CSV table of C-alpha atoms and ligand atoms in Angstrom, one decimal:
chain,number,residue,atom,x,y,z
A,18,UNK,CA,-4.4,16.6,0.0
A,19,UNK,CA,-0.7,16.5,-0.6
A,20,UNK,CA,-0.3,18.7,-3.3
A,21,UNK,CA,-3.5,20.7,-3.4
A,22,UNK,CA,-5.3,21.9,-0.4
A,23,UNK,CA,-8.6,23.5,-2.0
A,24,UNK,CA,-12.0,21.5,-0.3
A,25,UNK,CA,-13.1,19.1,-2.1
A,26,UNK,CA,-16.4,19.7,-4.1
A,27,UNK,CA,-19.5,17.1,-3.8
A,28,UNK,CA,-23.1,16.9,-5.1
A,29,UNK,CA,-25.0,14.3,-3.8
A,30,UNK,CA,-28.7,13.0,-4.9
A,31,UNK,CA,-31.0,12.7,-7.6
A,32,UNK,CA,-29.7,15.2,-10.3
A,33,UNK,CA,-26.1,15.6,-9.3
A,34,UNK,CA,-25.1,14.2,-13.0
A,35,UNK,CA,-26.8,16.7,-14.9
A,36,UNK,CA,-25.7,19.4,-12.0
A,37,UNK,CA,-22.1,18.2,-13.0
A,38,UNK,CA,-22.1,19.7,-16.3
A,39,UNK,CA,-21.3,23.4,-16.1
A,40,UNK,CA,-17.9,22.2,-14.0
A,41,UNK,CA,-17.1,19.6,-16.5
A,42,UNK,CA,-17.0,22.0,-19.5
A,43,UNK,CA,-14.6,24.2,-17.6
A,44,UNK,CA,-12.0,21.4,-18.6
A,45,UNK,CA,-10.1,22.0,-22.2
A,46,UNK,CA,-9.2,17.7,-22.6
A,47,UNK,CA,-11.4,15.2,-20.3
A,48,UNK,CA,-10.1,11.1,-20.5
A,49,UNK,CA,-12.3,9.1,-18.9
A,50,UNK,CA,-11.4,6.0,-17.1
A,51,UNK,CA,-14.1,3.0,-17.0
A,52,UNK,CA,-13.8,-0.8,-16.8
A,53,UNK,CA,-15.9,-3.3,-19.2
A,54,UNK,CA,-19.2,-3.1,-17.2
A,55,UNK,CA,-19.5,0.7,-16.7
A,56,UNK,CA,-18.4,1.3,-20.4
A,57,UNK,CA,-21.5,-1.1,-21.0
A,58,UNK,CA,-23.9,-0.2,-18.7
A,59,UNK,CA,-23.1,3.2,-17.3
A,60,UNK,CA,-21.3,4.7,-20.0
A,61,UNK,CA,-24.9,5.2,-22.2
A,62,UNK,CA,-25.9,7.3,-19.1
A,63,UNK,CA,-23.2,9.5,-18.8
A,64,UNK,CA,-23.5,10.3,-22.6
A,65,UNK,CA,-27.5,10.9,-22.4
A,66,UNK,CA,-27.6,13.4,-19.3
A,67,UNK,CA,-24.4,15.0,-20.6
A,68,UNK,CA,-24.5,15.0,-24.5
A,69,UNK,CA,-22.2,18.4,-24.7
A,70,UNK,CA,-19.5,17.5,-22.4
A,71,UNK,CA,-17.1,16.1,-25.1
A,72,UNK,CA,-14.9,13.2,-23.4
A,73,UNK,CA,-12.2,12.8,-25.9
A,74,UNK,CA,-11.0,9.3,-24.7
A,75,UNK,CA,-12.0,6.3,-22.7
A,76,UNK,CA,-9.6,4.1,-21.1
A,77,UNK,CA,-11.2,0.7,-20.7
A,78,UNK,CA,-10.2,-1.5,-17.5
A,79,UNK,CA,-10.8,-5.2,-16.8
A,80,UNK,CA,-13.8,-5.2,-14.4
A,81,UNK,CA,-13.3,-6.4,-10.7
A,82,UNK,CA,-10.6,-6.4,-7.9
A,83,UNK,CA,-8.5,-8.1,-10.4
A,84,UNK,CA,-8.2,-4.6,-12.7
A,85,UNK,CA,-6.5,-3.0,-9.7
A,86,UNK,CA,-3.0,-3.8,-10.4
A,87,UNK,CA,0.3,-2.9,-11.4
A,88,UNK,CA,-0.3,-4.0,-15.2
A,89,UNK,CA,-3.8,-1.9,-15.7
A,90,UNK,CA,-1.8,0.8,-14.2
A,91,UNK,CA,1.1,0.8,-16.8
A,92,UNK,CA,-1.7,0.3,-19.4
A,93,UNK,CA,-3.1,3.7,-18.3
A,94,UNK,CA,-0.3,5.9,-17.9
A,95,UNK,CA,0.9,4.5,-21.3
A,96,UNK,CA,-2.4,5.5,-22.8
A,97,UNK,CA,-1.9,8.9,-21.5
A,98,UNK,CA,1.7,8.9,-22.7
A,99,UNK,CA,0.4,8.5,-26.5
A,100,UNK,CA,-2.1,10.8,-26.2
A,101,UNK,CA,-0.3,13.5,-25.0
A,102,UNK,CA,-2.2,14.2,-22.2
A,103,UNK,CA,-1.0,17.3,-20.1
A,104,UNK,CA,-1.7,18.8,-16.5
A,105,UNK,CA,-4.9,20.5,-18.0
A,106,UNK,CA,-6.6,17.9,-18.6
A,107,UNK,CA,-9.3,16.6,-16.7
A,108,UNK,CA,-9.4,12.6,-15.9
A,109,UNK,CA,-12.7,11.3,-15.0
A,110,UNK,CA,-13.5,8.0,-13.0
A,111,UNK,CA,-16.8,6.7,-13.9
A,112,UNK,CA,-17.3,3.6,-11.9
A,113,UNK,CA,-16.9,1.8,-8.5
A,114,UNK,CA,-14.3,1.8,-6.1
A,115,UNK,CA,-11.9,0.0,-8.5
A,116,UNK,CA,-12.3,2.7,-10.9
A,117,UNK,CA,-11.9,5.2,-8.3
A,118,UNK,CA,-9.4,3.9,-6.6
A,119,UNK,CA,-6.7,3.3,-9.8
A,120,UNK,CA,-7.7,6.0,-11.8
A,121,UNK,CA,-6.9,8.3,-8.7
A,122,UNK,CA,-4.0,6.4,-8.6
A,123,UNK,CA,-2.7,7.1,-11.9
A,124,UNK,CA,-3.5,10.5,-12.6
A,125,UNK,CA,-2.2,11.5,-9.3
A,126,UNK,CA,1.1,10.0,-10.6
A,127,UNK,CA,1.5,10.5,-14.2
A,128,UNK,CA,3.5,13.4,-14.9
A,129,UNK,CA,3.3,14.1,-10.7
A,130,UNK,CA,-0.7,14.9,-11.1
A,131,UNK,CA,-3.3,15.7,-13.2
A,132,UNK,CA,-7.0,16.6,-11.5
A,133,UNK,CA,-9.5,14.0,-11.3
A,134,UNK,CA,-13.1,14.2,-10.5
A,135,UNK,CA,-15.0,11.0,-9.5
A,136,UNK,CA,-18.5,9.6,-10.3
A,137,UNK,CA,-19.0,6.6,-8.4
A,138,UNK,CA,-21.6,4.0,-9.9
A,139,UNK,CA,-21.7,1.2,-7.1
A,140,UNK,CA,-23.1,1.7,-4.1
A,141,UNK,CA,-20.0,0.8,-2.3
A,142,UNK,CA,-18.6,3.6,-4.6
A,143,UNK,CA,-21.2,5.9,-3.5
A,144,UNK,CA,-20.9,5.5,0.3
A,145,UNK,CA,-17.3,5.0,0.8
A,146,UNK,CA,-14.6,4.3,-2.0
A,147,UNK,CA,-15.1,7.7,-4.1
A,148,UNK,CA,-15.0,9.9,-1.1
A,149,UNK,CA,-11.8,10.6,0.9
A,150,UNK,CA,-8.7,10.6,-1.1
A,151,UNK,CA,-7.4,6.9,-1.0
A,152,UNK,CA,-6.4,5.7,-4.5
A,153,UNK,CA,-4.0,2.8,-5.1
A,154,UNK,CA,-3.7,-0.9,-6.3
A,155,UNK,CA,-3.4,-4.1,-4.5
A,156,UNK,CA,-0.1,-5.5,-5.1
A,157,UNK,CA,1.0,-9.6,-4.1
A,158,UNK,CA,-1.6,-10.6,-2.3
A,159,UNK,CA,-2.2,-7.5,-0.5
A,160,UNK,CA,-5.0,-5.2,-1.6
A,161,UNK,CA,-4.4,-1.6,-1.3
A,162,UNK,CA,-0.6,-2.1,-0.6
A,163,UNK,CA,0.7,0.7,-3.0
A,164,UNK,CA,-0.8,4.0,-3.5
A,165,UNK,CA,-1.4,7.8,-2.2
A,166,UNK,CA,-3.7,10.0,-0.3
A,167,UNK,CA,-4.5,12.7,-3.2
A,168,UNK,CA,-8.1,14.2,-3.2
A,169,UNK,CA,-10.2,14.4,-6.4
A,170,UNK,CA,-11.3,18.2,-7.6
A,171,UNK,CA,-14.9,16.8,-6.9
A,172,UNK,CA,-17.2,13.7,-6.4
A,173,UNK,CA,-20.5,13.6,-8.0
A,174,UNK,CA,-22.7,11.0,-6.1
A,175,UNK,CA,-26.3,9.8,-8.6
A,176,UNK,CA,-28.6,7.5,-7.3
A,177,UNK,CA,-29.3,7.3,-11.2
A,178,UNK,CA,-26.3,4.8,-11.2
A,179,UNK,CA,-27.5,2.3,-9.0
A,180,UNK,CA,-30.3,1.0,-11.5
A,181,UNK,CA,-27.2,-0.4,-13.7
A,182,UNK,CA,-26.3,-2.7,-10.8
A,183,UNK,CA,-26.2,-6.5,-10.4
A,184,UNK,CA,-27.5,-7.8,-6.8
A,185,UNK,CA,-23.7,-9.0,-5.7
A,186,UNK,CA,-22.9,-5.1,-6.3
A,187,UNK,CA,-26.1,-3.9,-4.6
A,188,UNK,CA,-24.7,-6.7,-1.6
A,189,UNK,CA,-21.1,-5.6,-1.4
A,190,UNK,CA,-21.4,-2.0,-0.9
A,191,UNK,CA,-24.6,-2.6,1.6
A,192,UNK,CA,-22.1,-4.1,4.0
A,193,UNK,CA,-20.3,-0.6,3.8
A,194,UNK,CA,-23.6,1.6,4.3
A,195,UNK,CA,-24.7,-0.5,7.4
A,196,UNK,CA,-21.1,-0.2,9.0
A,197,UNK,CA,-21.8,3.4,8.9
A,198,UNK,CA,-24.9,2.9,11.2
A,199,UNK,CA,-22.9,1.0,13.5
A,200,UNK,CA,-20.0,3.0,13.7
A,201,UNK,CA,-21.6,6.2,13.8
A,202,UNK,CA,-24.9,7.1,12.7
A,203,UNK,CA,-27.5,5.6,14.9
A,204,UNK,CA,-30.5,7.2,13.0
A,205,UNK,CA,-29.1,5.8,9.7
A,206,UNK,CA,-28.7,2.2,11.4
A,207,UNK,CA,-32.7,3.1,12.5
A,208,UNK,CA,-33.4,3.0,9.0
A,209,UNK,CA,-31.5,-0.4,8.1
A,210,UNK,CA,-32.4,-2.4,10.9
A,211,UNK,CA,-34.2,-5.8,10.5
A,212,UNK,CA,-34.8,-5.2,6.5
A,213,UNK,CA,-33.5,-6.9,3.9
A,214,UNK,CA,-31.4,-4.7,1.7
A,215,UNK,CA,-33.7,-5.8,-1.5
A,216,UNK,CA,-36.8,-4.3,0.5
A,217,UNK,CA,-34.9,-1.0,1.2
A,218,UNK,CA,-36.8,2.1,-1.6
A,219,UNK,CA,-35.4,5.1,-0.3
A,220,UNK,CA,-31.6,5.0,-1.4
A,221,UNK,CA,-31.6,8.8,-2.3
A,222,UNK,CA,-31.6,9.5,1.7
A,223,UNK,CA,-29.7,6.2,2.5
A,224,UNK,CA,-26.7,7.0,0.3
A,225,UNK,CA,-27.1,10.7,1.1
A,226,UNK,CA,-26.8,9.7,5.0
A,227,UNK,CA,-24.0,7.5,4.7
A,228,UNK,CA,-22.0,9.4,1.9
A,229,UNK,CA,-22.1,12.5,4.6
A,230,UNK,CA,-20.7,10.6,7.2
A,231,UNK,CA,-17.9,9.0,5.2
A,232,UNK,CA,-17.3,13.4,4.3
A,233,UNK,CA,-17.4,14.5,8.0
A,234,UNK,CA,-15.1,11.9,9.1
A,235,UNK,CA,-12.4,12.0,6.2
A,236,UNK,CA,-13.1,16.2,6.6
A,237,UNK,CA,-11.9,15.9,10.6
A,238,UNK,CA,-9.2,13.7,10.0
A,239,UNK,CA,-8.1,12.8,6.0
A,240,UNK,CA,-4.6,10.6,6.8
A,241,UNK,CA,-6.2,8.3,9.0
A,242,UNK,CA,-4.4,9.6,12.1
A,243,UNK,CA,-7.7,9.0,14.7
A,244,UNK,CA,-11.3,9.1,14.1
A,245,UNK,CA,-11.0,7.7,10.1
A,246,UNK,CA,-9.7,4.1,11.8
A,247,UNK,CA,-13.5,3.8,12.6
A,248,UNK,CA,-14.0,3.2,9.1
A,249,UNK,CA,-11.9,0.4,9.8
A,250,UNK,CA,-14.7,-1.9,12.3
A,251,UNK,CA,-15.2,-4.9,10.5
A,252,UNK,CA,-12.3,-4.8,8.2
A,253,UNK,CA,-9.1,-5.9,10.1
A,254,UNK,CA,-10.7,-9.4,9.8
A,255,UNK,CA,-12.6,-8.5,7.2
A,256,UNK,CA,-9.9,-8.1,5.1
A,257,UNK,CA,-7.5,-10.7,6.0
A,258,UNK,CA,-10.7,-13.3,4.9
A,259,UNK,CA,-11.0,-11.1,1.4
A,260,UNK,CA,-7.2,-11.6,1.1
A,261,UNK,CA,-7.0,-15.4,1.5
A,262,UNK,CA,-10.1,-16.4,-0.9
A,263,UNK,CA,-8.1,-14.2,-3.5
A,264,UNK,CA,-4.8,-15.6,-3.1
A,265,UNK,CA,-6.8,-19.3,-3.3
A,266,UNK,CA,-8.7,-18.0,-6.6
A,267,UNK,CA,-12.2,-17.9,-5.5
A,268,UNK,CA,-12.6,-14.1,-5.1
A,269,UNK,CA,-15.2,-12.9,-3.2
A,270,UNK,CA,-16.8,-9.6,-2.4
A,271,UNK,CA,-15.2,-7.0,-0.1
A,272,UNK,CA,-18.8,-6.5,1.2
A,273,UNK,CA,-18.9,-10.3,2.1
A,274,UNK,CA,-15.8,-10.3,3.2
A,275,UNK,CA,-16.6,-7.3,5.7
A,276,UNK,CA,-19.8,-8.8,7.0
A,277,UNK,CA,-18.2,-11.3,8.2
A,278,UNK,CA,-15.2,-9.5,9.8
A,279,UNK,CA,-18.1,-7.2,11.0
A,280,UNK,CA,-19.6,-10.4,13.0
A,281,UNK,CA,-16.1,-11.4,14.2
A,282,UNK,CA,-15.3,-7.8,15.4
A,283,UNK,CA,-18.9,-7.4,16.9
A,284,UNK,CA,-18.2,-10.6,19.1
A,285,UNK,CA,-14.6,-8.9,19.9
A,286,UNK,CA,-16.4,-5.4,21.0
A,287,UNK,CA,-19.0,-7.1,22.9
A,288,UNK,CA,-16.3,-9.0,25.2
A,289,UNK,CA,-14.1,-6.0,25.2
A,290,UNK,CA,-16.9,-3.3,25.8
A,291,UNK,CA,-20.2,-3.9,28.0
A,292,UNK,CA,-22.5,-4.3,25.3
A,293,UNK,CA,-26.1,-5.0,25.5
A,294,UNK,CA,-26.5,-8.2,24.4
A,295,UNK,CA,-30.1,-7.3,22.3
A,296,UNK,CA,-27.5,-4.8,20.5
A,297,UNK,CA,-24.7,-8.0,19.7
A,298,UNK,CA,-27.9,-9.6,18.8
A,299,UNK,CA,-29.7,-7.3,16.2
A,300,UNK,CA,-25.8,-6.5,14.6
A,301,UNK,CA,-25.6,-10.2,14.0
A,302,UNK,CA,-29.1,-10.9,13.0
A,303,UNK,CA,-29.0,-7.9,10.8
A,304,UNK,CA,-26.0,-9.2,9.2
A,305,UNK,CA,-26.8,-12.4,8.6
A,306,UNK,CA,-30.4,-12.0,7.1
A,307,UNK,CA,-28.1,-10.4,4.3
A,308,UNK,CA,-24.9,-12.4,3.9
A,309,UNK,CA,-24.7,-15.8,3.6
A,310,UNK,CA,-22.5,-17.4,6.2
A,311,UNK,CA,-19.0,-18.4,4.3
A,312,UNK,CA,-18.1,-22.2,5.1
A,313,UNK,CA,-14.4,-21.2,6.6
A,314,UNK,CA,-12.7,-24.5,8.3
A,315,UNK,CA,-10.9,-23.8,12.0
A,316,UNK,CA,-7.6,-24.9,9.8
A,317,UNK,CA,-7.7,-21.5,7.5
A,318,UNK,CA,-7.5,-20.1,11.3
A,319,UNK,CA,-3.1,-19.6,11.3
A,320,UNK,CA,-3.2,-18.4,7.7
A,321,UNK,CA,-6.0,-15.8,8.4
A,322,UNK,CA,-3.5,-14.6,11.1
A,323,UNK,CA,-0.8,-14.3,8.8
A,324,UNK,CA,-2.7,-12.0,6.3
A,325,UNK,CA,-3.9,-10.0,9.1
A,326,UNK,CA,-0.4,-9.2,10.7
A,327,UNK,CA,0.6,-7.8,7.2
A,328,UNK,CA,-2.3,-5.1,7.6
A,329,UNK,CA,-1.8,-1.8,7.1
A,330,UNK,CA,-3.8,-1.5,10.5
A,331,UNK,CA,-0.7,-3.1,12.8
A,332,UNK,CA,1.8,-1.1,14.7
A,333,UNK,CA,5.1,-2.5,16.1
A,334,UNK,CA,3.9,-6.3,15.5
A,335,UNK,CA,0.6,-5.2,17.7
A,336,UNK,CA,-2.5,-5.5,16.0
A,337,UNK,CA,-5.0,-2.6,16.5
A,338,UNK,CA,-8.9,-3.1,16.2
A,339,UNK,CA,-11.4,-0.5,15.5
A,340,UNK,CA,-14.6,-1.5,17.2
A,341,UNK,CA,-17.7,-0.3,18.8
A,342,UNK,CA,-18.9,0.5,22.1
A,343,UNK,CA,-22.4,0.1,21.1
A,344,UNK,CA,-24.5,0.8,18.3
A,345,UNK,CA,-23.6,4.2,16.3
A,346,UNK,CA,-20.4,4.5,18.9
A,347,UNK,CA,-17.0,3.3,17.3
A,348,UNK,CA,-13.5,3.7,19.3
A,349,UNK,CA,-10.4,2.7,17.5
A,350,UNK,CA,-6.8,1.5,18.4
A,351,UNK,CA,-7.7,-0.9,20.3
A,352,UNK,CA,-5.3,-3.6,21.4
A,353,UNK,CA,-6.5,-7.1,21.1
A,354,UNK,CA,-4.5,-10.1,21.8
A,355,UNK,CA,-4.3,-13.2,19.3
A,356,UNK,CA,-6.5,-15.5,21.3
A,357,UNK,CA,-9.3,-13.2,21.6
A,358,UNK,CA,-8.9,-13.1,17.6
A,359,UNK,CA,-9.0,-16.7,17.3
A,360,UNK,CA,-12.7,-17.4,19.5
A,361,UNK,CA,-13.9,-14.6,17.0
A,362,UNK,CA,-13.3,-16.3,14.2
A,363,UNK,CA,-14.3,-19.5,15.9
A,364,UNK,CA,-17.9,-17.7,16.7
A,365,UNK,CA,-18.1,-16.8,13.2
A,366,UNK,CA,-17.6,-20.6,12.3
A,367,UNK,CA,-19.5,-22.3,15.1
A,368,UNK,CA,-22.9,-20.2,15.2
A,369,UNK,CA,-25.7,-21.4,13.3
A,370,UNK,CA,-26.9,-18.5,10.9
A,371,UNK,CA,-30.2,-18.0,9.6
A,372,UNK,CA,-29.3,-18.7,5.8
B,420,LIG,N1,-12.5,2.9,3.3
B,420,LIG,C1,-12.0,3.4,4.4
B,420,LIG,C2,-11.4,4.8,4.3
B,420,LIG,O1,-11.7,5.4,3.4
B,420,LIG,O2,-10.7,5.2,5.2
């Protein structure tokens, strides 16, 4: 986006790997980044749909939120350094939003850019992390708090992918697909409603649906200047709880962490907006048939505060919500005082879930 203004190139849906091949042997050098899962689980895929695109290294990553720092990034660009990698090689992300997130990082970086082209392998990847330019690494406690809007040549979306996934992966990046329901794509939340993402079959149109929205927003506004804070419902809370279980070593998901910060920020949009109360209702009942409720004590309360005035998402010391107006209808920049915050967080703790 900063340096290189061409449209980004995507193929979603069953296929898109083997699609990807003519594009990929256009490239003279191709280093792949992966991290230890997708090298195992993924990597054998890759190779089998696309046994003539020569990769002539892979860079190996620890798996998790905790390969997205500082150190994994200096292990990468000094990989590139000894190879001699130059500006006409290709870097490929093969994995989840880790992946695509500090690979896109480091080759937008190392010797001021190389292209990049990402295949996302999570489903969080698919629908959200791949798509839109945001690459970076968490840094202190703060996730995401160094890094650069640079768009990837293209993003290849396969379904193919998902099969390789564990259930907590399948969880995570469900949190993501039904935000887009929520925020924006009523049909989509149609689909999602009152199932249980482990009786969902068609993910070919589910991914499709919610990758395209996550390309239509990012396509109308790519710095997050307006209609992209949508993306944010759920995670100004969200993230401050994802935040705190890190810095106190008992990591969770981000798709967790965001269902809960989607119940907190439902409760905030329903006394901030007139909300139909059968729509609060099915949001939380949707949510919680699958997430388990996390066991968070009124006394993490001042230290979730904390986190969430370090957010990227506050302005002058005033901290701006994205939330919804009613199902499929998100508004963002809205002003919400700390009190408000607090009985949201006190919902989430004092409501008895289904789980
Ligand atoms: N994941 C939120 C965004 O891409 O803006």
């Amino acid at each position: 986006m900063l340096l290189d203004t061409k449209p980004v190139s995507y193929m979603i849906g069953n296929g898109a790997l083997d699609m990807s091949e003519k594009g990929l042997l256009k490239y003279p050098r191709i280093i792949m980044l992966v991290d230890e899962n997708v090298e195992k689980h993924c990597l054998p895929v890759f190779r089998a749909h696309l046994p003539d695109v020569k990769i002539d290294h892979v860079i190996t990553i620890k798996s998790g939120e905790r390969g997205k720092n500082l150190e994994q990034s200096i292990h990468i660009w000094d990989e590139l350094t000894r190879l001699q990698v130059d500006r006409d090689a290709l870097f490929l992300n093969l994995g989840g939003g880790v992946v695509t997130d500090i690979g896109g990082f480091t080759a937008s970086t190392y010797k001021r850019g190389i292209p990049f082209i990402n295949f996302p392998t999570t489903l969080l990847g698919m629908a959200d992390a791949a798509i839109g330019g945001k690459t970076g690494i968490d840094y202190g406690a703060y996730k995401n708090q160094v890094g650069l809007f640079v768009d990837p040549v293209s993003v290849i979306i396969d379904p193919i992918f998902l099969n390789t996934l564990e259930d907590h992966q399948w969880q995570s990046g469900f949190a993501e697909v039904m935000k887009y329901g929520l925020i924006m794509d009523r049909d989509l939340w149609s689909i999602l409603s009152g199932q249980d993402y482990h009786q969902l079959e068609d993910w070919d149109k589910i991914i499709t649906k919610a990758a395209r929205d996550k390309i239509d927003i990012v396509h109308h506004d790519a710095l997050e200047k307006g209609m992209r804070k949508n993306l944010n419902f759920g995670h100004t809370i969200g993230h401050a709880i994802e935040s705190y279980y890190l810095m106190h070593d008992k990591p969770i998901t981000h798709g967790q962490a965001i269902a809960a910060g989607m119940i907190c920020e439902t409760w905030i949009s329903s006394k901030i907006f007139d909300i139909e109360c059968t729509q609060t209702d099915e949001i939380v009942e949707m949510i919680d048939l699958n997430f388990e409720k996390f066991d968070i004590s009124e006394a993490t309360i001042p230290e979730l505060l904390d986190l969430m005035r370090q957010d990227k998402k506050v302005r002058e010391g005033q901290l701006k919500f994205s939330l919804i107006r009613k199902i499929g209808k998100a508004t963002h920049d809205i002003e919400v005082n700390m009190d408000m915050v607090v009985d949201s967080i006190k919902y989430y703790i004092n409501r008895n879930s289904v789980h």
